[in-house]
Amino acid sequence: MRVLLVEDSIVLQEALQKGFSRQGIAIDVTGDGRQGLSLARNNPYDVLILDLMLPGLDGMSVLRELRNAGSDLHVLVLTARDSVDDRVAGLLTGADDYLTKPFDFEELSARVTALARRKYREKAPALTIGPLTIDTTTRQAFLGEGSIELTSREYSLLEYLAYRRGQPVSRIDIEDHLYGTANLPASNAVDRAICSLRGKLAEGGGRDLIRTRRGIGYVLDEPA
């Protein structure tokens, strides 16, 4: 999953960057509305977390510009404005969700996960591919009744492939969704991550769940 945070509080930026990074979620951060709009237009984010009171361009204008341009990026408004009128205005302008400050990080994380599922037209918290089950709420994976020990990055890779199950996913797509602009990967990072993930799946009895389409990318699907 890749998230964009547009929030001018340095303290909040650092806290959320640390929290999401710990979960293996790629996050780009800016405190300026105009830069946030530019990033949202030019990168394949799954979710935008948007403050309303921003320098450069206020959050409501950022949201309006995105929707007027036809963007279907899922947007969670995160703001201190907690009146009913403010919430209604945000939702009517095109926000998908609205959370007021102060907030609990676990709730924010759950809402972001729910919006990401919606992007891929998934409502259930569990994704099942053959013997593999992925719990997007607890960020755990299972083969049969046994759990698979994954790093946060490996889990994010597996989840992304699962959301795109049956479809070839290129290295570039994987890089775009697993790494932020400030954390560009080494040239062989995706191949190494795929190799490690395949090994762990094979150990649990999930051999051949991830297949290579030469010259195209990788596919996660039930074994042939």
Short mmCIF file of C-alpha atoms in Angstrom, two decimals:
data_model
loop_
_atom_site.label_atom_id
_atom_site.label_comp_id
_atom_site.label_asym_id
_atom_site.label_seq_id
_atom_site.Cartn_x
_atom_site.Cartn_y
_atom_site.Cartn_z
CA MET A 1 0.00 0.00 0.00
CA ARG A 2 1.19 3.53 -0.73
CA VAL A 3 -0.18 6.52 1.14
CA LEU A 4 0.19 10.28 0.72
CA LEU A 5 -0.04 12.43 3.85
CA VAL A 6 -0.66 16.15 3.35
CA GLU A 7 -0.35 17.67 6.82
CA ASP A 8 1.53 20.77 7.96
CA SER A 9 2.21 19.67 11.56
CA ILE A 10 5.80 18.42 11.69
CA VAL A 11 5.06 16.47 14.89
CA LEU A 12 2.12 14.69 13.29
CA GLN A 13 4.04 14.09 10.07
CA GLU A 14 6.83 12.34 11.95
CA ALA A 15 4.46 10.29 14.13
CA LEU A 16 2.38 9.04 11.21
CA GLN A 17 5.40 8.42 9.02
CA LYS A 18 6.90 6.28 11.76
CA GLY A 19 3.62 4.43 12.42
CA PHE A 20 2.86 3.57 8.79
CA SER A 21 6.48 2.75 7.96
CA ARG A 22 6.54 0.30 10.87
CA GLN A 23 3.61 -1.48 9.17
CA GLY A 24 5.52 -1.66 5.90
CA ILE A 25 3.29 0.95 4.26
CA ALA A 26 5.06 3.35 1.90
CA ILE A 27 4.21 6.94 2.81
CA ASP A 28 5.08 10.25 1.17
CA VAL A 29 4.67 13.40 3.24
CA THR A 30 4.28 17.09 2.51
CA GLY A 31 3.00 20.06 4.50
CA ASP A 32 2.04 22.19 1.50
CA GLY A 33 -1.29 21.96 -0.27
CA ARG A 34 -0.01 22.74 -3.76
CA GLN A 35 2.78 20.20 -3.51
CA GLY A 36 0.29 17.68 -2.14
CA LEU A 37 -1.98 18.23 -5.14
CA SER A 38 0.96 17.73 -7.50
CA LEU A 39 2.05 14.52 -5.78
CA ALA A 40 -1.52 13.17 -5.78
CA ARG A 41 -1.87 13.85 -9.48
CA ASN A 42 1.41 12.24 -10.49
CA ASN A 43 1.76 9.13 -8.30
CA PRO A 44 -0.32 5.94 -7.90
CA TYR A 45 -1.36 6.33 -4.26
CA ASP A 46 -3.93 4.04 -2.70
CA VAL A 47 -5.07 6.59 -0.11
CA LEU A 48 -4.60 10.32 0.51
CA ILE A 49 -4.73 11.54 4.12
CA LEU A 50 -5.57 15.23 3.85
CA ASP A 51 -5.56 18.03 6.40
CA LEU A 52 -7.84 20.98 5.63
CA MET A 53 -5.86 23.90 7.04
CA LEU A 54 -2.78 23.95 4.82
CA PRO A 55 -0.40 26.60 3.47
CA GLY A 56 -0.23 27.12 -0.28
CA LEU A 57 -3.64 25.63 -1.01
CA ASP A 58 -6.19 24.60 1.60
CA GLY A 59 -7.28 20.97 1.84
CA MET A 60 -10.81 21.56 0.59
CA SER A 61 -9.40 23.17 -2.56
CA VAL A 62 -6.99 20.25 -3.03
CA LEU A 63 -9.93 17.86 -2.78
CA ARG A 64 -12.06 19.91 -5.15
CA GLU A 65 -9.25 20.12 -7.74
CA LEU A 66 -8.74 16.35 -7.63
CA ARG A 67 -12.42 15.56 -8.08
CA ASN A 68 -12.89 18.17 -10.82
CA ALA A 69 -10.01 16.51 -12.68
CA GLY A 70 -11.76 13.14 -12.42
CA SER A 71 -9.43 11.59 -9.83
CA ASP A 72 -10.85 8.56 -8.03
CA LEU A 73 -8.11 8.55 -5.38
CA HIS A 74 -9.58 7.60 -2.01
CA VAL A 75 -9.31 10.56 0.37
CA LEU A 76 -9.51 10.57 4.15
CA VAL A 77 -9.85 14.08 5.58
CA LEU A 78 -7.95 14.43 8.86
CA THR A 79 -8.69 17.73 10.57
CA ALA A 80 -9.42 19.59 13.78
CA ARG A 81 -12.63 20.93 12.25
CA ASP A 82 -15.24 18.78 13.95
CA SER A 83 -18.57 20.51 13.34
CA VAL A 84 -21.32 18.70 11.47
CA ASP A 85 -21.22 21.40 8.76
CA ASP A 86 -17.49 20.82 8.22
CA ARG A 87 -17.92 17.05 7.97
CA VAL A 88 -20.84 17.39 5.57
CA ALA A 89 -18.90 19.89 3.42
CA GLY A 90 -15.90 17.56 3.24
CA LEU A 91 -17.97 14.55 2.27
CA LEU A 92 -20.01 16.46 -0.30
CA THR A 93 -16.83 17.83 -1.86
CA GLY A 94 -15.63 14.29 -2.47
CA ALA A 95 -13.97 12.93 0.66
CA ASP A 96 -14.41 9.19 1.23
CA ASP A 97 -13.94 9.37 4.99
CA TYR A 98 -13.52 12.01 7.70
CA LEU A 99 -11.59 11.74 10.98
CA THR A 100 -11.19 14.53 13.51
CA LYS A 101 -8.17 15.34 15.66
CA PRO A 102 -7.19 14.16 18.20
CA PHE A 103 -7.42 10.56 17.02
CA ASP A 104 -6.04 7.11 17.75
CA PHE A 105 -3.47 5.81 15.25
CA GLU A 106 -5.05 2.34 15.23
CA GLU A 107 -8.37 3.83 14.11
CA LEU A 108 -6.67 5.87 11.40
CA SER A 109 -4.76 2.81 10.21
CA ALA A 110 -7.98 0.75 10.11
CA ARG A 111 -9.78 3.43 8.10
CA VAL A 112 -6.87 3.68 5.62
CA THR A 113 -6.88 -0.12 5.22
CA ALA A 114 -10.63 -0.09 4.60
CA LEU A 115 -10.25 2.60 1.92
CA ALA A 116 -7.46 0.61 0.25
CA ARG A 117 -9.71 -2.46 0.16
CA ARG A 118 -12.42 -0.37 -1.45
CA LYS A 119 -10.00 0.71 -4.17
CA TYR A 120 -9.54 -2.92 -5.17
CA ARG A 121 -13.28 -3.64 -4.79
CA GLU A 122 -12.73 -5.83 -1.74
CA LYS A 123 -14.99 -5.53 1.29
CA ALA A 124 -14.09 -8.61 3.32
CA PRO A 125 -11.02 -8.23 5.57
CA ALA A 126 -9.68 -11.63 4.44
CA LEU A 127 -8.32 -12.39 0.98
CA THR A 128 -8.24 -16.06 0.01
CA ILE A 129 -6.22 -17.51 -2.88
CA GLY A 130 -6.20 -21.30 -2.86
CA PRO A 131 -4.63 -22.42 0.45
CA LEU A 132 -3.48 -18.86 1.22
CA THR A 133 -5.45 -16.50 3.47
CA ILE A 134 -4.42 -12.90 4.06
CA ASP A 135 -5.98 -11.00 6.95
CA THR A 136 -5.71 -7.33 5.97
CA THR A 137 -6.87 -6.23 9.43
CA THR A 138 -4.13 -7.94 11.44
CA ARG A 139 -1.68 -7.90 8.49
CA GLN A 140 -1.02 -11.62 8.80
CA ALA A 141 -0.89 -14.44 6.26
CA PHE A 142 -1.79 -18.10 6.69
CA LEU A 143 -1.38 -21.30 4.71
CA GLY A 144 -4.00 -23.72 5.93
CA GLU A 145 -3.98 -23.31 9.69
CA GLY A 146 -0.34 -22.28 9.90
CA SER A 147 0.79 -18.66 9.96
CA ILE A 148 3.64 -17.37 7.79
CA GLU A 149 6.29 -15.20 9.42
CA LEU A 150 6.68 -12.21 7.12
CA THR A 151 8.52 -8.92 7.42
CA SER A 152 6.35 -5.83 7.05
CA ARG A 153 7.70 -5.30 3.52
CA GLU A 154 7.04 -8.93 2.54
CA TYR A 155 3.50 -8.68 3.87
CA SER A 156 2.89 -5.49 1.86
CA LEU A 157 4.18 -7.18 -1.28
CA LEU A 158 1.98 -10.24 -0.73
CA GLU A 159 -1.08 -8.09 -0.02
CA TYR A 160 -0.56 -6.02 -3.16
CA LEU A 161 -0.20 -9.13 -5.32
CA ALA A 162 -3.31 -10.58 -3.68
CA TYR A 163 -5.35 -7.46 -4.47
CA ARG A 164 -4.24 -7.93 -8.10
CA ARG A 165 -4.70 -11.72 -8.05
CA GLY A 166 -4.60 -13.38 -11.45
CA GLN A 167 -3.12 -10.25 -13.06
CA PRO A 168 0.52 -9.78 -14.07
CA VAL A 169 2.13 -7.08 -11.92
CA SER A 170 5.31 -5.46 -13.23
CA ARG A 171 8.37 -4.59 -11.16
CA ILE A 172 7.63 -0.90 -11.75
CA ASP A 173 4.10 -1.28 -10.37
CA ILE A 174 5.46 -3.04 -7.31
CA GLU A 175 8.10 -0.36 -6.76
CA ASP A 176 5.47 2.37 -7.13
CA HIS A 177 3.26 0.83 -4.44
CA LEU A 178 5.85 -0.43 -1.96
CA TYR A 179 8.32 2.45 -1.84
CA GLY A 180 7.88 6.17 -1.27
CA THR A 181 9.66 8.89 -3.21
CA ALA A 182 12.16 9.34 -0.36
CA ASN A 183 12.94 5.61 -0.14
CA LEU A 184 13.73 4.45 -3.66
CA PRO A 185 14.70 0.77 -3.84
CA ALA A 186 17.87 -0.85 -5.18
CA SER A 187 17.57 -2.17 -8.72
CA ASN A 188 17.15 -5.79 -7.56
CA ALA A 189 15.06 -5.10 -4.44
CA VAL A 190 11.80 -6.40 -5.92
CA ASP A 191 13.41 -9.60 -7.25
CA ARG A 192 14.98 -10.28 -3.85
CA ALA A 193 11.69 -9.63 -2.07
CA ILE A 194 9.82 -11.97 -4.44
CA CYS A 195 12.46 -14.67 -3.94
CA SER A 196 12.23 -14.39 -0.15
CA LEU A 197 8.42 -14.42 -0.22
CA ARG A 198 8.34 -17.45 -2.51
CA GLY A 199 10.65 -19.31 -0.15
CA LYS A 200 8.45 -18.63 2.86
CA LEU A 201 5.30 -19.64 0.99
CA ALA A 202 6.97 -22.84 -0.21
CA GLU A 203 8.00 -23.73 3.35
CA GLY A 204 4.35 -23.53 4.39
CA GLY A 205 3.11 -25.62 1.48
CA GLY A 206 2.30 -22.76 -0.88
CA ARG A 207 4.70 -23.56 -3.70
CA ASP A 208 3.86 -22.04 -7.11
CA LEU A 209 1.43 -19.46 -5.75
CA ILE A 210 3.64 -16.72 -7.25
CA ARG A 211 4.56 -17.27 -10.87
CA THR A 212 6.79 -15.27 -13.20
CA ARG A 213 5.50 -13.98 -16.51
CA ARG A 214 8.78 -13.45 -18.31
CA GLY A 215 9.16 -9.89 -19.54
CA ILE A 216 5.89 -8.86 -17.86
CA GLY A 217 6.06 -9.39 -14.10
CA TYR A 218 4.62 -11.61 -11.38
CA VAL A 219 1.22 -13.21 -10.83
CA LEU A 220 -0.26 -14.46 -7.56
CA ASP A 221 -2.98 -17.03 -8.11
CA GLU A 222 -4.07 -20.53 -7.19
CA PRO A 223 -1.62 -23.22 -8.33
CA ALA A 224 -2.41 -24.54 -11.80
#
